[in-house]
PDB file of C-alpha atoms and ligand atoms in Angstrom:
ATOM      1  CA  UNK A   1    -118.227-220.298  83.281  1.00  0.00           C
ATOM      2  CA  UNK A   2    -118.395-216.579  84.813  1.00  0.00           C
ATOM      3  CA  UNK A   3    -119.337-216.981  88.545  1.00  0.00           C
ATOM      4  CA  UNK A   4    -121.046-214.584  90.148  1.00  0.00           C
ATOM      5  CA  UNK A   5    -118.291-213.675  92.713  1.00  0.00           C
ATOM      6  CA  UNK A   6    -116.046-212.683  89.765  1.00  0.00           C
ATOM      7  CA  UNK A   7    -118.831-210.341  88.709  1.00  0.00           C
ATOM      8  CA  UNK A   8    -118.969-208.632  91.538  1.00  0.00           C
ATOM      9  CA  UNK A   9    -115.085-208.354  91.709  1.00  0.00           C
ATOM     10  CA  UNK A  10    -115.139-206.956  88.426  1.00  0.00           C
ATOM     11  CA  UNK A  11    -117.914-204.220  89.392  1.00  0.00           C
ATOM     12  CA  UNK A  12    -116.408-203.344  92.064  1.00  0.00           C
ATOM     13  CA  UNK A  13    -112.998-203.368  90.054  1.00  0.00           C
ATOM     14  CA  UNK A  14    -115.201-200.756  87.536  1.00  0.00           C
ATOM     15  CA  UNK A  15    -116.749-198.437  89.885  1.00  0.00           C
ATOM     16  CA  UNK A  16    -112.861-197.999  91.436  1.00  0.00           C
ATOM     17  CA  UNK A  17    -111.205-197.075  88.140  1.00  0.00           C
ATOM     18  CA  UNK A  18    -113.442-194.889  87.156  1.00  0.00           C
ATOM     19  CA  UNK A  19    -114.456-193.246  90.461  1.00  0.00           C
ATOM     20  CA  UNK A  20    -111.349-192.856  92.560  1.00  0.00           C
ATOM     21  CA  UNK A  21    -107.754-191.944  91.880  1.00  0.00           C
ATOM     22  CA  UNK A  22    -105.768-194.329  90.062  1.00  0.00           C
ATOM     23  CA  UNK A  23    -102.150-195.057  91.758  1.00  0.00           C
ATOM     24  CA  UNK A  24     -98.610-195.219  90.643  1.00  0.00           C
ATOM     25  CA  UNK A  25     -96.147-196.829  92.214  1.00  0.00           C
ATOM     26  CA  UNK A  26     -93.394-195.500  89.224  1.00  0.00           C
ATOM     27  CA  UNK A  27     -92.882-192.101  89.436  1.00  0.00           C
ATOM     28  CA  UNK A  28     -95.157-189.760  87.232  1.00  0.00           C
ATOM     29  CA  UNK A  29     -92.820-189.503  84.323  1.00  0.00           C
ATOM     30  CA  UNK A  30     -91.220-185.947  83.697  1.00  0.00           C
ATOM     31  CA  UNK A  31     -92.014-185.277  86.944  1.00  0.00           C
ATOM     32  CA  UNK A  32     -88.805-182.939  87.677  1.00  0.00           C
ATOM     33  CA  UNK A  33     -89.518-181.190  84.387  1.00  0.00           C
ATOM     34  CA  UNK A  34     -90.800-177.287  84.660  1.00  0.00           C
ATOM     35  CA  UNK A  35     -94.421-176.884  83.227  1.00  0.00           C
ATOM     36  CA  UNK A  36     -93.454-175.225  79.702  1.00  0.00           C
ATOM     37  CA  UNK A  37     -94.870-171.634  78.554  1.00  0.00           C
ATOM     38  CA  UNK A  38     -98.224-172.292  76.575  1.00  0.00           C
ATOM     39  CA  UNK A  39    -100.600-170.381  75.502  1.00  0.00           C
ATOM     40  CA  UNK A  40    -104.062-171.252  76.081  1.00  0.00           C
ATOM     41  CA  UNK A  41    -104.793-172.803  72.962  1.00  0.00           C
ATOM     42  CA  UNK A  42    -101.827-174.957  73.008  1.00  0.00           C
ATOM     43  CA  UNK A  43    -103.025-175.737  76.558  1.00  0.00           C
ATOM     44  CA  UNK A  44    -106.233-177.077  75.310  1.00  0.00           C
ATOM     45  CA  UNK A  45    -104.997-178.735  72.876  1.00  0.00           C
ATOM     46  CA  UNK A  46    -102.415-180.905  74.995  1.00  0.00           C
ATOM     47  CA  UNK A  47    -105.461-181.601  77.687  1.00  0.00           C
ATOM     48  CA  UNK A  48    -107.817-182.585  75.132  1.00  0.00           C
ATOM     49  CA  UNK A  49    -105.176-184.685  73.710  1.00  0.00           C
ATOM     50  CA  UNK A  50    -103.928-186.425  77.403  1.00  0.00           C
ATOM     51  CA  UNK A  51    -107.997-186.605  77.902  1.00  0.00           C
ATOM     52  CA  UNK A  52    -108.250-189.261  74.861  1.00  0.00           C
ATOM     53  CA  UNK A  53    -105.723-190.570  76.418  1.00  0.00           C
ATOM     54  CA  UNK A  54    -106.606-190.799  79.607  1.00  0.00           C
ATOM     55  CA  UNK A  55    -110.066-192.441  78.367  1.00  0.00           C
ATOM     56  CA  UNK A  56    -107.785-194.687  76.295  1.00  0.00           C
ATOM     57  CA  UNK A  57    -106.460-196.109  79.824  1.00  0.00           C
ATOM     58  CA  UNK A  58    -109.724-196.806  80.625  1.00  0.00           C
ATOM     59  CA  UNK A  59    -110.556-199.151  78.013  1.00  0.00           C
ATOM     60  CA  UNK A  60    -107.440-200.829  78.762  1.00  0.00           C
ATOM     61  CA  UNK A  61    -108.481-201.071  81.918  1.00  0.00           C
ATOM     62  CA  UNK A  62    -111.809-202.657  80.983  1.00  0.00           C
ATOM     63  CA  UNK A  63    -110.374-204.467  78.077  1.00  0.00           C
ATOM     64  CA  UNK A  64    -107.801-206.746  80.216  1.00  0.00           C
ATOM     65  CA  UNK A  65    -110.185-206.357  83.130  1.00  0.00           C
ATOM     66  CA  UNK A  66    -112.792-208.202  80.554  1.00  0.00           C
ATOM     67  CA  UNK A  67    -110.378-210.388  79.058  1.00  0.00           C
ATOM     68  CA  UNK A  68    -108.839-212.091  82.279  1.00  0.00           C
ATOM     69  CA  UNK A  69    -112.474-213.208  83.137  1.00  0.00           C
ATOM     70  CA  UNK A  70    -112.947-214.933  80.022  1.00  0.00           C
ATOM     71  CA  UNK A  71    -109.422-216.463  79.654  1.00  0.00           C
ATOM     72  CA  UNK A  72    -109.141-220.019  80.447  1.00  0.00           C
ATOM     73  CA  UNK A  73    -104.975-219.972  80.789  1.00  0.00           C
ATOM     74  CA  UNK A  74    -104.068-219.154  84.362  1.00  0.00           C
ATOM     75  CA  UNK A  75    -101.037-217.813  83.193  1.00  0.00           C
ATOM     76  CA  UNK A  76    -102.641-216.238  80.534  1.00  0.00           C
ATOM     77  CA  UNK A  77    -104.999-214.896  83.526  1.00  0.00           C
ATOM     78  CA  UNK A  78    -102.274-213.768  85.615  1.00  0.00           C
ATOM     79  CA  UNK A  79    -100.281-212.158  82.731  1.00  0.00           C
ATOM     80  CA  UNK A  80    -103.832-210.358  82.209  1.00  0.00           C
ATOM     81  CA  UNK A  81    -104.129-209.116  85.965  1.00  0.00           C
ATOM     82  CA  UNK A  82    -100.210-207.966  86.025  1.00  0.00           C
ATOM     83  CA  UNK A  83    -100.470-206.024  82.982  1.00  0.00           C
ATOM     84  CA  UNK A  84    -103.967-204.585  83.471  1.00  0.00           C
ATOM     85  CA  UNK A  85    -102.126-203.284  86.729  1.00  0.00           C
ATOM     86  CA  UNK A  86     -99.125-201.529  84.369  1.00  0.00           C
ATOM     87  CA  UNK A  87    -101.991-199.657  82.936  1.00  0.00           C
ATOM     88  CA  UNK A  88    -103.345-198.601  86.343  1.00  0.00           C
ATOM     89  CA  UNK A  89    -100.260-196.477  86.132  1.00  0.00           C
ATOM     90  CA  UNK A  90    -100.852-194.790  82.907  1.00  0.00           C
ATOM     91  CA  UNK A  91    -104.615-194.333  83.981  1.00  0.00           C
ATOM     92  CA  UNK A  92    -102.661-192.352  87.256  1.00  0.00           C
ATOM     93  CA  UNK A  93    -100.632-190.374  85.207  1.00  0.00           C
ATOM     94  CA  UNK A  94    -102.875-189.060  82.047  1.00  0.00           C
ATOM     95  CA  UNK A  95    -105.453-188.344  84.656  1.00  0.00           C
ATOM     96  CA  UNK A  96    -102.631-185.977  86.596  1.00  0.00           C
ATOM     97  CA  UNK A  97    -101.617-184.457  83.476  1.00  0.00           C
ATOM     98  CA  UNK A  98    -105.476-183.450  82.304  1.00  0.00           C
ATOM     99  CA  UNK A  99    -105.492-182.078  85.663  1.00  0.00           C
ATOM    100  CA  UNK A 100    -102.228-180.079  85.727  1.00  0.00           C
ATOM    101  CA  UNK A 101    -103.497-178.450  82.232  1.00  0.00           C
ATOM    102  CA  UNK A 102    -107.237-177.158  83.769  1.00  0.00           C
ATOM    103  CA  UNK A 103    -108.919-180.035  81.622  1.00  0.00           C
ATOM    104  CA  UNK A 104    -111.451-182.519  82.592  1.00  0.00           C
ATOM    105  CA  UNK A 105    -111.755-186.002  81.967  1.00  0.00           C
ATOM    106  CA  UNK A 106    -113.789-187.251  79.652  1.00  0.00           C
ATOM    107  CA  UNK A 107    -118.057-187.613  80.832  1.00  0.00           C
ATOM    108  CA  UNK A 108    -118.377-190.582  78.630  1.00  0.00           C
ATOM    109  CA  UNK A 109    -115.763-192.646  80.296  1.00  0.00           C
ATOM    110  CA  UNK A 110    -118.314-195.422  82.325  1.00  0.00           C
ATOM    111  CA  UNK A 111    -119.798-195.706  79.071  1.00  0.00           C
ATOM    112  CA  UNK A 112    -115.949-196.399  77.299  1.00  0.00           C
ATOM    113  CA  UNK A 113    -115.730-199.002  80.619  1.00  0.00           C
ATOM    114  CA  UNK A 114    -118.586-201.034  79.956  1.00  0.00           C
ATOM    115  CA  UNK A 115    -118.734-201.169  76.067  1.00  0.00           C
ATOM    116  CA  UNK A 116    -114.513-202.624  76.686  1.00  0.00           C
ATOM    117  CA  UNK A 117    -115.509-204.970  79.055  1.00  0.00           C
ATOM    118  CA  UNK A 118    -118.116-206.655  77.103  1.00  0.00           C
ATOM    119  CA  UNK A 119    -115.299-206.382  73.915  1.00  0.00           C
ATOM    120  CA  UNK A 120    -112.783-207.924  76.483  1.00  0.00           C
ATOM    121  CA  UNK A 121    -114.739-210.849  77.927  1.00  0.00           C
ATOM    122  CA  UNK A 122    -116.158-211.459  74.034  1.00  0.00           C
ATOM    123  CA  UNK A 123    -112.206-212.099  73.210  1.00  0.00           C
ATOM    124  CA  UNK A 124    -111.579-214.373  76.289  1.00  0.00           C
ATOM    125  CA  UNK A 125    -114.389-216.749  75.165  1.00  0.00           C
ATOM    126  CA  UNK A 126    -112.950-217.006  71.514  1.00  0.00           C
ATOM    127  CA  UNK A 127    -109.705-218.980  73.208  1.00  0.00           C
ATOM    128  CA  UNK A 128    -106.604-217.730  74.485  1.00  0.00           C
ATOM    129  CA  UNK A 129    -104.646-217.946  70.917  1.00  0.00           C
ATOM    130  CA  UNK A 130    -107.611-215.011  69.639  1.00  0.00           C
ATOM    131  CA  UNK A 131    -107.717-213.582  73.028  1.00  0.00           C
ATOM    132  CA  UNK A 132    -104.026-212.821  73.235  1.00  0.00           C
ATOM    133  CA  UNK A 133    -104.031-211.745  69.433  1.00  0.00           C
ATOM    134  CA  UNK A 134    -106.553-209.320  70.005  1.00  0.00           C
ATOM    135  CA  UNK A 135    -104.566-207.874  72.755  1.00  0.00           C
ATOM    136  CA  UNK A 136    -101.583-207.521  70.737  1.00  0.00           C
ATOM    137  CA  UNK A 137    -103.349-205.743  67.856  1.00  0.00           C
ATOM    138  CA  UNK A 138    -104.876-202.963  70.571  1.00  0.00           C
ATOM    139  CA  UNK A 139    -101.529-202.813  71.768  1.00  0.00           C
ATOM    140  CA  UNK A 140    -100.014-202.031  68.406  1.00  0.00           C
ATOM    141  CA  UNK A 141    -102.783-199.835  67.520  1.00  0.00           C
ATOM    142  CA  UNK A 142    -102.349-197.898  70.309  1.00  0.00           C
ATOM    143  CA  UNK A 143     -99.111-197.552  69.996  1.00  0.00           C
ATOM    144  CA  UNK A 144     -99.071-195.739  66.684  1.00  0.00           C
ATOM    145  CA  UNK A 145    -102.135-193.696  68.482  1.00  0.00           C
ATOM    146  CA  UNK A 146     -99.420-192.584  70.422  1.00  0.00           C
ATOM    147  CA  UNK A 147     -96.992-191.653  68.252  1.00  0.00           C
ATOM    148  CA  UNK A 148     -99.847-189.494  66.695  1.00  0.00           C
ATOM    149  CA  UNK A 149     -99.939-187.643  69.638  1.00  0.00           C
ATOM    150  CA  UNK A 150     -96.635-187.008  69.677  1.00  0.00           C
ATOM    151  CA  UNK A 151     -96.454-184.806  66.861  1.00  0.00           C
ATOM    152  CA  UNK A 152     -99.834-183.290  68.016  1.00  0.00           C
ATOM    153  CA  UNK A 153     -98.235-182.601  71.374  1.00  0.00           C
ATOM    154  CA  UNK A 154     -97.004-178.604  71.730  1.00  0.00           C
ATOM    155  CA  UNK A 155     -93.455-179.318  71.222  1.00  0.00           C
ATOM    156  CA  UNK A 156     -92.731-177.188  74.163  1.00  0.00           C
ATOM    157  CA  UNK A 157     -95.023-179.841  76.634  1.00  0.00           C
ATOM    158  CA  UNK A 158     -92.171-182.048  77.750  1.00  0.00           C
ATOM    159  CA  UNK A 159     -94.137-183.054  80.668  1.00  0.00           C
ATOM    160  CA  UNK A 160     -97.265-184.285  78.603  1.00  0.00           C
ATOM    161  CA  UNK A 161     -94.758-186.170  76.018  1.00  0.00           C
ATOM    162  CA  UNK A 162     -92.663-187.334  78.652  1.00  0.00           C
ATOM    163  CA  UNK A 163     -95.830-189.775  79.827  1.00  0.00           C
ATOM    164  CA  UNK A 164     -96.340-190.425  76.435  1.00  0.00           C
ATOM    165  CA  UNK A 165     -93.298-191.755  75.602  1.00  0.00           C
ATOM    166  CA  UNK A 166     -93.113-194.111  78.816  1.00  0.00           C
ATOM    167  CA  UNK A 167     -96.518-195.046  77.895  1.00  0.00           C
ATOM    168  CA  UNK A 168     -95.150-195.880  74.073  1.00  0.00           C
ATOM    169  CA  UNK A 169     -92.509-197.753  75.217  1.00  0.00           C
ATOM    170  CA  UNK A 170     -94.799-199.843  78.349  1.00  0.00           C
ATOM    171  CA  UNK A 171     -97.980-200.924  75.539  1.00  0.00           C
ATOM    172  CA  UNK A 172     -94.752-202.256  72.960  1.00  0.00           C
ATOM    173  CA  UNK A 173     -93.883-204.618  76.117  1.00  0.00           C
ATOM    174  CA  UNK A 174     -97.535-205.230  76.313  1.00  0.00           C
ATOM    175  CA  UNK A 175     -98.047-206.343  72.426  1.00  0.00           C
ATOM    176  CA  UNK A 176     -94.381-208.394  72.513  1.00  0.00           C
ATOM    177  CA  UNK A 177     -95.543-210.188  75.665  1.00  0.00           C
ATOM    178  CA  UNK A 178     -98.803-211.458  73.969  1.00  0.00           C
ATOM    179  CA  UNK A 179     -97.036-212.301  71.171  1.00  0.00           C
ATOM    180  CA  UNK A 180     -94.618-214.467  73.178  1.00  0.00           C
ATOM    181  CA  UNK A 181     -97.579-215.985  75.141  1.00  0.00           C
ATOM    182  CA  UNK A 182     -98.982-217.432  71.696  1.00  0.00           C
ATOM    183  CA  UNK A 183    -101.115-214.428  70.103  1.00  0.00           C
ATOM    184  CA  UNK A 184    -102.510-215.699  66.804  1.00  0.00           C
ATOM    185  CA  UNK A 185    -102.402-212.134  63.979  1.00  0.00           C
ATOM    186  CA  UNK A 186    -105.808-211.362  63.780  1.00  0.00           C
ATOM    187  CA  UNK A 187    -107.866-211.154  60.286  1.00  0.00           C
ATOM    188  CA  UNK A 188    -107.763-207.514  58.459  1.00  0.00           C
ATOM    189  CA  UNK A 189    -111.270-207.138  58.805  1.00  0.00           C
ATOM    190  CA  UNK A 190    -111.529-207.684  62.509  1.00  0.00           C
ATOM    191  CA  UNK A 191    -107.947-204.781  62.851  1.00  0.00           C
ATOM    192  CA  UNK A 192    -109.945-202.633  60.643  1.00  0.00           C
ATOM    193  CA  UNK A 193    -113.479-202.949  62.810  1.00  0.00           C
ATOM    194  CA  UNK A 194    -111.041-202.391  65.788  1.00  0.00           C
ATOM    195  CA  UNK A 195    -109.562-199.253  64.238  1.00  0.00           C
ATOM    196  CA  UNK A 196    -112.606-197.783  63.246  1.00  0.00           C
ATOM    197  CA  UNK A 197    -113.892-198.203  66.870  1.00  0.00           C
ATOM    198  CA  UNK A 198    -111.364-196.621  68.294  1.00  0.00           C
ATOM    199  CA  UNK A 199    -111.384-193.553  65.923  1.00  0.00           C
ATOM    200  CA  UNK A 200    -114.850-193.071  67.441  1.00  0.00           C
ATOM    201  CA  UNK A 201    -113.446-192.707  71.372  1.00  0.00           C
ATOM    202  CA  UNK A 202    -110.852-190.847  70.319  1.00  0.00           C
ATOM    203  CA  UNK A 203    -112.600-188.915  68.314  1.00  0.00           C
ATOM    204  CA  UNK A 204    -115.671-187.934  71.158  1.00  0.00           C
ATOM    205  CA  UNK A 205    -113.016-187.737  73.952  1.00  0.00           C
ATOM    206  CA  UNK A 206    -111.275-185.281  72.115  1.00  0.00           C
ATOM    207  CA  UNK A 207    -114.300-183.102  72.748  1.00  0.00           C
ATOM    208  CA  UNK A 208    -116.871-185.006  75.481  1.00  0.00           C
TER     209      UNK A 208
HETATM  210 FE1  FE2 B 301    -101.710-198.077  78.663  1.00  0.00          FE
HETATM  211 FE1  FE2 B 302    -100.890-201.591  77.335  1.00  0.00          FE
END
């Protein structure tokens, strides 16, 4: 059962990540690295690109956030909370990167929140075997999302791919870790659905 105190947790939980500034309490990767020389359409291009990911963060955000209130583990629930806070990071440091380009996040971003939370909590109520497979799967799909980006990336951006690659190399952990907590491989049809959803937010953040 969903009490109402969790609710409001979780509101409150919402309006924070998608109202204030996200912290990090690992350094912003590529931090010492000089902004490279781009021109403006290769600027635009790698804040667009940090902007889908930056609104990718926030599903994960609502995702876990969704999925630790449904889960009926407590260490599935706690594994949930710690890793939903690894994320806080990447939230912290995609935002800082849009911002260090001149681009803005993307408008649509409460509406990514709420339509990941209801996807979330729908995956804690199908057990924690689905749950945790589900989690996996958006784990791996990001992850080759990312290594998309990577050869989108100006090559000259070492700042932007530096977060990237930490990023790549944090949502692996994430997948592995659901896998070792009992993640069941999902049906094709369900990756697929999940796939084609995603195309969709990437797709409109890219732009919105
Ligand atoms: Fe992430
Ligand atoms: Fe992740």
């Amino acid at each position: 059962m969903i009490k109402i105190d969790d609710l409001i947790v979780e509101f409150d939980k919402g309006l924070r990540t998608l109202l204030a500034p996200a912290r990090t309490s690992r350094p912003l990767p590529g931090k010492s690295l000089a902004e490279a020389d781009m021109g403006e359409e290769e600027k635009r291009l790698a804040a667009a690109l940090m902007r889908v990911n930056h609104s990718g963060e926030i599903c994960a955000q609502a995702l876990y956030q969704g999925q630790a209130l449904t889960a009926r583990d407590p260490l599935v629930q706690e594994k949930l909370q710690q890793a939903a806070q690894e994320e806080t990071e990447h939230l912290a440091w995609t935002s800082r990167r849009v911002q260090e380009l001149g681009g803005h996040l993307s408008l649509l971003n409460p509406l990514w929140y709420g339509g990941s939370l209801a996807i979330g909590a729908v995956a804690g109520l199908l057990g924690d075997k689905w749950n945790l497979g589900f989690l996996a799967e958006t784990e791996r799909q990001v992850g080759r999302h990312l290594q998309s980006h990577l050869a989108r990336l100006p090559q000259q951006d070492e700042k932007s791919r530096a977060v990237v690659e930490q990023m790549y190399v944090d949502e692996t952990n994430h997948a592995d870790m659901a896998v070792r907590l009992g993640g069941a491989e999902l049906p094709l049809p369900v990756k697929m659905a999940m796939k084609i959803s995603s195309k969709v937010m990437t797709r409109t953040a890219y732009w919105v």
